[in-house]
Structures are given as structure tokens and as C-alpha cells.
């Protein structure tokens, strides 16, 4: 079987970036017409196929790519997000195709099958994959992409995220208004941007109320290597505050549906 031509192959020949090739082939701004035409001609000569070239344009297929660790529980937050996505897509005359990425494929940077087989016209990445995985998709595909529930500074794509910072800030303020002062935070910092954003909102409220942010009251809620929440050994501090503030109450909702 002949090797599939990728954006990276075209970029190397012309000594330009993968992003430049992607923009040229997808009709985006930021590329001169002379270079755009040169890239298109070379892509034709090398046998590069645009992902949507075999489908009619009456409807669009959207590939929703999710790291498997976010779908371990049937009624998880990300399941609900996907259901809402699929509902909205149908109203816009689009169809969603879900692919759950296995941990080993994510580690090896194996391109999603939906992309390899040219099944979709665009991609939504639901939940942050491990480092390097987005780069692989960008290098190997010219498909438009949106990051949902996380922001990636290097992927050059749009992101849609909730305001975890001010949401948690408001929730922590509410606990203070209810008379509570000993408030802990549960969430493995830096595991996802949303967990860290919520922690920073918690810190803002604690500082404004003159409360110490105690290191022993910042508690992990998952295994760092695997993201496993279910079997993670949750350790309480010796002096446990009356209220453990769970990251945007997500852990409580996450586990209550098992």
C-alpha cells in the first residue's frame, strides 16, 4: 500500500510550516496567492487528498475525538457534553462521529481513524489529550479543529471553555457568606487547565477573605499517570475542614452516577 501523503510531506518539500500548508489548502487567510497556488500544485502532484474530497457538500460530518480516560464512567461530564454536541450538530444539519482514543494510541501519537480514513470534515477535541497529540493531528491533517473544555497555546485553533476561574470564585464566596471559613480544595493541580483555573478562583476568594491557603488542604483527586478517579486512594488530612470544596463540584457529580 502506498504511503499516505501528509501535510508534513508537502511542507518539507517547500520548506514551509505545516500550518502554512494547512491554511493554503483550506482557503484560510495568511498565505500569499502565489504560495497558495504553489502548495496546491505540489499537493496535486504528490497525490494529497483533502479529507472531504469524496463526500458531497449537502451535510458535514464532525469528528469528536475524546481521550479514553475521560469516558471511563458511563454518565461522566464528557458523556453529557457529547450528547449536547450531537443534538446541536443535527440542528445545524451536521452529524457527529465519535472516536475514543485508547491510552496506548494516545501515547504513540496514533492518528485517529476518523482522520486517517477521511471520514470527517472537521474535528472537535473534547478534553485535553497528552502532550504532542494535538501537534500530530495538526501536522498530518488540514481539517478545521476546535478544542472543547481546554485551551492549547500551541495548536492554533479555537477553544470553547467554561469560566472555571470566576465560577469557583463565586462558589467559594458563597461558602463564606454561609459562615464557613475552613474550606479545602480537591483537584489534582495542573492535570487539566480547568482544574487549575478553578483552584485559582478558589485562591482569589480565600485571599480576599483573609484566609490562609493551607498546602495540606489542597487534595489530589486522581492518579497523575492514568487520570484514574475511581480507584484513586483519596487521602484526607489529619485536620479535615468541615467542607471539602470539590473542584466545581465535578468530582461529586462524576462519582454520583456510578
Tab-separated table of C-alpha atoms in Angstrom:
chain	number	residue	atom	x	y	z
A	1	UNK	CA	0.000	0.000	0.000
A	2	UNK	CA	1.380	3.430	-0.983
A	3	UNK	CA	2.282	5.779	1.847
A	4	UNK	CA	-0.395	8.367	2.552
A	5	UNK	CA	0.767	11.884	1.712
A	6	UNK	CA	0.551	14.239	4.689
A	7	UNK	CA	0.763	17.981	5.248
A	8	UNK	CA	4.210	17.437	6.715
A	9	UNK	CA	5.421	15.845	3.457
A	10	UNK	CA	4.319	18.882	1.439
A	11	UNK	CA	5.747	21.340	3.964
A	12	UNK	CA	9.195	19.704	3.876
A	13	UNK	CA	9.447	19.978	0.083
A	14	UNK	CA	8.621	23.701	0.112
A	15	UNK	CA	10.441	24.449	3.375
A	16	UNK	CA	7.349	25.989	4.981
A	17	UNK	CA	5.418	25.175	8.138
A	18	UNK	CA	2.594	22.632	8.367
A	19	UNK	CA	0.286	25.445	9.440
A	20	UNK	CA	1.053	27.344	6.227
A	21	UNK	CA	0.217	24.287	4.129
A	22	UNK	CA	-2.983	23.727	6.112
A	23	UNK	CA	-4.096	27.335	5.600
A	24	UNK	CA	-3.317	27.222	1.894
A	25	UNK	CA	-5.260	24.024	1.246
A	26	UNK	CA	-8.250	25.001	3.376
A	27	UNK	CA	-8.578	28.512	1.927
A	28	UNK	CA	-7.691	30.384	5.103
A	29	UNK	CA	-6.087	33.835	5.224
A	30	UNK	CA	-2.408	34.425	5.975
A	31	UNK	CA	-0.889	32.899	2.814
A	32	UNK	CA	0.013	34.791	-0.358
A	33	UNK	CA	-1.797	33.741	-3.518
A	34	UNK	CA	1.499	32.815	-5.171
A	35	UNK	CA	2.478	30.477	-2.339
A	36	UNK	CA	-1.071	29.119	-2.059
A	37	UNK	CA	-1.054	28.133	-5.729
A	38	UNK	CA	2.406	26.561	-5.399
A	39	UNK	CA	1.235	24.478	-2.438
A	40	UNK	CA	-1.921	23.374	-4.250
A	41	UNK	CA	0.011	22.315	-7.348
A	42	UNK	CA	2.503	20.319	-5.288
A	43	UNK	CA	-0.300	18.694	-3.292
A	44	UNK	CA	-1.923	17.535	-6.549
A	45	UNK	CA	1.387	16.228	-7.883
A	46	UNK	CA	2.105	14.284	-4.701
A	47	UNK	CA	-1.402	12.801	-4.603
A	48	UNK	CA	-2.565	14.525	-1.424
A	49	UNK	CA	-6.294	14.066	-0.832
A	50	UNK	CA	-8.372	16.596	1.040
A	51	UNK	CA	-10.376	14.823	3.824
A	52	UNK	CA	-13.785	15.800	2.431
A	53	UNK	CA	-12.991	15.241	-1.264
A	54	UNK	CA	-15.165	12.093	-1.594
A	55	UNK	CA	-18.302	13.413	0.025
A	56	UNK	CA	-20.997	15.728	-1.203
A	57	UNK	CA	-21.423	19.091	0.492
A	58	UNK	CA	-25.091	18.776	1.453
A	59	UNK	CA	-24.134	17.861	5.015
A	60	UNK	CA	-20.994	17.786	7.125
A	61	UNK	CA	-19.532	15.154	9.398
A	62	UNK	CA	-17.846	16.312	12.580
A	63	UNK	CA	-15.372	14.020	14.260
A	64	UNK	CA	-15.457	14.228	18.061
A	65	UNK	CA	-12.157	12.918	19.433
A	66	UNK	CA	-12.021	12.049	23.143
A	67	UNK	CA	-9.159	10.546	25.201
A	68	UNK	CA	-10.459	7.282	26.657
A	69	UNK	CA	-9.722	8.208	30.277
A	70	UNK	CA	-12.477	10.836	30.127
A	71	UNK	CA	-15.095	8.253	29.126
A	72	UNK	CA	-14.403	5.585	31.753
A	73	UNK	CA	-17.679	6.280	33.539
A	74	UNK	CA	-20.916	5.950	31.615
A	75	UNK	CA	-22.545	9.129	32.914
A	76	UNK	CA	-19.428	11.279	33.103
A	77	UNK	CA	-19.309	15.009	32.419
A	78	UNK	CA	-17.847	14.384	28.976
A	79	UNK	CA	-20.647	11.992	28.029
A	80	UNK	CA	-23.131	14.769	28.724
A	81	UNK	CA	-21.070	17.214	26.704
A	82	UNK	CA	-21.001	14.841	23.743
A	83	UNK	CA	-24.767	14.333	23.907
A	84	UNK	CA	-25.314	18.092	23.802
A	85	UNK	CA	-22.839	18.394	20.936
A	86	UNK	CA	-24.620	15.750	18.897
A	87	UNK	CA	-28.017	17.392	19.482
A	88	UNK	CA	-26.831	20.828	18.363
A	89	UNK	CA	-24.979	19.381	15.358
A	90	UNK	CA	-28.118	17.727	13.988
A	91	UNK	CA	-29.994	21.033	14.223
A	92	UNK	CA	-27.232	22.577	12.092
A	93	UNK	CA	-27.506	19.739	9.525
A	94	UNK	CA	-24.261	18.172	10.691
A	95	UNK	CA	-23.586	14.703	12.032
A	96	UNK	CA	-21.148	13.720	14.736
A	97	UNK	CA	-18.879	10.697	14.653
A	98	UNK	CA	-17.317	9.780	17.976
A	99	UNK	CA	-13.880	8.209	18.356
A	100	UNK	CA	-12.497	7.340	21.779
A	101	UNK	CA	-8.692	7.249	21.755
A	102	UNK	CA	-7.129	4.372	23.639
A	103	UNK	CA	-4.309	5.309	26.065
A	104	UNK	CA	-1.680	3.388	24.102
A	105	UNK	CA	-2.659	5.125	20.838
A	106	UNK	CA	-2.517	8.475	22.589
A	107	UNK	CA	0.962	7.684	23.903
A	108	UNK	CA	2.170	6.640	20.428
A	109	UNK	CA	0.519	9.675	18.799
A	110	UNK	CA	-1.508	7.377	16.556
A	111	UNK	CA	-3.692	9.493	14.294
A	112	UNK	CA	-7.455	8.975	14.905
A	113	UNK	CA	-9.063	6.569	12.432
A	114	UNK	CA	-11.664	9.186	11.513
A	115	UNK	CA	-8.845	11.318	10.143
A	116	UNK	CA	-6.831	8.500	8.601
A	117	UNK	CA	-9.847	7.272	6.643
A	118	UNK	CA	-11.072	10.744	5.598
A	119	UNK	CA	-14.419	10.297	7.337
A	120	UNK	CA	-14.962	13.841	8.629
A	121	UNK	CA	-14.944	17.490	7.558
A	122	UNK	CA	-13.827	18.913	10.892
A	123	UNK	CA	-12.690	17.897	14.368
A	124	UNK	CA	-13.719	18.714	17.911
A	125	UNK	CA	-11.197	17.641	20.542
A	126	UNK	CA	-13.199	17.008	23.701
A	127	UNK	CA	-10.853	17.136	26.708
A	128	UNK	CA	-7.117	17.764	26.577
A	129	UNK	CA	-5.068	14.883	25.163
A	130	UNK	CA	-1.497	14.225	26.270
A	131	UNK	CA	1.344	16.458	25.130
A	132	UNK	CA	2.216	16.125	21.478
A	133	UNK	CA	-1.026	14.543	20.337
A	134	UNK	CA	-2.557	17.785	19.062
A	135	UNK	CA	0.694	18.565	17.240
A	136	UNK	CA	0.455	15.221	15.452
A	137	UNK	CA	-3.071	15.996	14.260
A	138	UNK	CA	-2.000	19.454	13.101
A	139	UNK	CA	0.958	18.073	11.165
A	140	UNK	CA	-0.978	15.277	9.483
A	141	UNK	CA	-4.299	16.955	8.732
A	142	UNK	CA	-5.640	20.211	7.300
A	143	UNK	CA	-9.044	19.730	8.925
A	144	UNK	CA	-10.504	22.665	10.891
A	145	UNK	CA	-10.360	21.925	14.613
A	146	UNK	CA	-11.936	23.236	17.820
A	147	UNK	CA	-10.738	22.432	21.352
A	148	UNK	CA	-13.615	21.939	23.773
A	149	UNK	CA	-13.150	22.335	27.543
A	150	UNK	CA	-9.475	23.242	27.249
A	151	UNK	CA	-7.150	25.773	25.660
A	152	UNK	CA	-3.902	24.894	23.907
A	153	UNK	CA	-1.456	27.725	23.322
A	154	UNK	CA	0.365	25.935	20.503
A	155	UNK	CA	-2.374	24.361	18.396
A	156	UNK	CA	-3.524	27.498	16.534
A	157	UNK	CA	-7.194	26.593	16.851
A	158	UNK	CA	-10.297	27.981	18.511
A	159	UNK	CA	-11.228	26.887	22.030
A	160	UNK	CA	-14.503	26.844	23.951
A	161	UNK	CA	-14.109	26.667	27.723
A	162	UNK	CA	-16.221	27.386	30.777
A	163	UNK	CA	-15.240	30.217	33.108
A	164	UNK	CA	-13.872	27.986	35.852
A	165	UNK	CA	-11.931	30.805	37.481
A	166	UNK	CA	-14.874	33.078	38.258
A	167	UNK	CA	-17.304	30.199	38.679
A	168	UNK	CA	-15.213	28.811	41.525
A	169	UNK	CA	-14.568	32.280	42.882
A	170	UNK	CA	-18.332	32.858	43.164
A	171	UNK	CA	-18.945	29.430	44.721
A	172	UNK	CA	-16.234	29.932	47.342
A	173	UNK	CA	-17.620	33.386	48.141
A	174	UNK	CA	-20.993	31.720	48.694
A	175	UNK	CA	-19.481	29.392	51.299
A	176	UNK	CA	-18.048	32.395	53.125
A	177	UNK	CA	-21.445	34.110	53.065
A	178	UNK	CA	-22.885	30.960	54.652
A	179	UNK	CA	-20.433	31.380	57.525
A	180	UNK	CA	-17.770	28.812	56.574
A	181	UNK	CA	-14.080	29.677	56.749
A	182	UNK	CA	-12.268	26.314	56.695
A	183	UNK	CA	-12.520	25.393	53.020
A	184	UNK	CA	-10.313	22.860	51.205
A	185	UNK	CA	-9.864	22.313	47.504
A	186	UNK	CA	-9.990	18.882	45.839
A	187	UNK	CA	-8.473	18.577	42.373
A	188	UNK	CA	-5.101	17.464	41.006
A	189	UNK	CA	-3.459	20.741	40.045
A	190	UNK	CA	-2.086	21.119	36.504
A	191	UNK	CA	-3.708	17.853	35.374
A	192	UNK	CA	-6.098	19.939	33.282
A	193	UNK	CA	-6.295	23.664	32.717
A	194	UNK	CA	-9.860	23.756	34.044
A	195	UNK	CA	-8.870	22.193	37.389
A	196	UNK	CA	-6.088	24.749	37.795
A	197	UNK	CA	-8.327	27.668	36.764
A	198	UNK	CA	-10.860	26.644	39.408
A	199	UNK	CA	-8.114	26.442	42.013
A	200	UNK	CA	-7.010	29.990	41.177
A	201	UNK	CA	-10.598	31.217	41.618
A	202	UNK	CA	-10.669	29.477	44.997
A	203	UNK	CA	-7.361	31.187	45.920
A	204	UNK	CA	-8.691	34.622	44.965
A	205	UNK	CA	-11.705	34.231	47.252
A	206	UNK	CA	-9.611	32.837	50.117
A	207	UNK	CA	-7.120	35.730	49.920
A	208	UNK	CA	-9.859	38.354	49.747
A	209	UNK	CA	-11.355	36.886	52.915
A	210	UNK	CA	-8.010	36.883	54.688
A	211	UNK	CA	-7.804	33.094	54.888
A	212	UNK	CA	-4.612	31.066	54.674
A	213	UNK	CA	-4.357	28.671	51.740
A	214	UNK	CA	-3.091	25.591	53.514
A	215	UNK	CA	-0.997	23.168	51.485
A	216	UNK	CA	-2.436	20.121	53.280
A	217	UNK	CA	-5.937	21.212	52.263
A	218	UNK	CA	-5.163	21.084	48.545
A	219	UNK	CA	-6.002	17.462	47.778
A	220	UNK	CA	-5.400	15.310	44.696
A	221	UNK	CA	-8.426	13.510	43.263
A	222	UNK	CA	-6.879	11.265	40.569
A	223	UNK	CA	-3.829	9.301	39.534
A	224	UNK	CA	-1.484	11.614	37.633
A	225	UNK	CA	-0.237	9.000	35.166
A	226	UNK	CA	-3.572	7.438	34.194
A	227	UNK	CA	-6.167	10.031	35.214
A	228	UNK	CA	-7.972	7.282	37.157
A	229	UNK	CA	-10.522	8.724	39.580
A	230	UNK	CA	-12.392	5.558	40.555
A	231	UNK	CA	-9.589	3.582	42.173
A	232	UNK	CA	-7.533	6.561	43.328
A	233	UNK	CA	-6.708	6.396	47.039
A	234	UNK	CA	-8.210	9.614	48.346
A	235	UNK	CA	-6.336	10.760	51.463
A	236	UNK	CA	-7.878	13.174	53.933
A	237	UNK	CA	-5.660	15.487	56.030
A	238	UNK	CA	-5.314	14.920	59.781
A	239	UNK	CA	-7.361	18.022	60.463
A	240	UNK	CA	-10.174	17.889	57.988
A	241	UNK	CA	-12.187	21.057	57.303
A	242	UNK	CA	-15.938	20.870	57.654
A	243	UNK	CA	-16.342	21.465	53.921
A	244	UNK	CA	-14.125	19.966	51.274
A	245	UNK	CA	-14.533	22.185	48.236
A	246	UNK	CA	-14.621	19.772	45.318
A	247	UNK	CA	-13.397	21.261	42.051
A	248	UNK	CA	-16.561	22.895	40.680
A	249	UNK	CA	-18.394	20.038	42.401
A	250	UNK	CA	-17.321	17.961	39.392
A	251	UNK	CA	-15.959	15.009	41.363
A	252	UNK	CA	-19.169	14.670	43.347
A	253	UNK	CA	-21.269	14.735	40.191
A	254	UNK	CA	-18.801	12.444	38.451
A	255	UNK	CA	-18.989	9.734	41.074
A	256	UNK	CA	-22.648	10.012	41.986
A	257	UNK	CA	-23.711	8.451	38.696
A	258	UNK	CA	-21.732	5.209	39.013
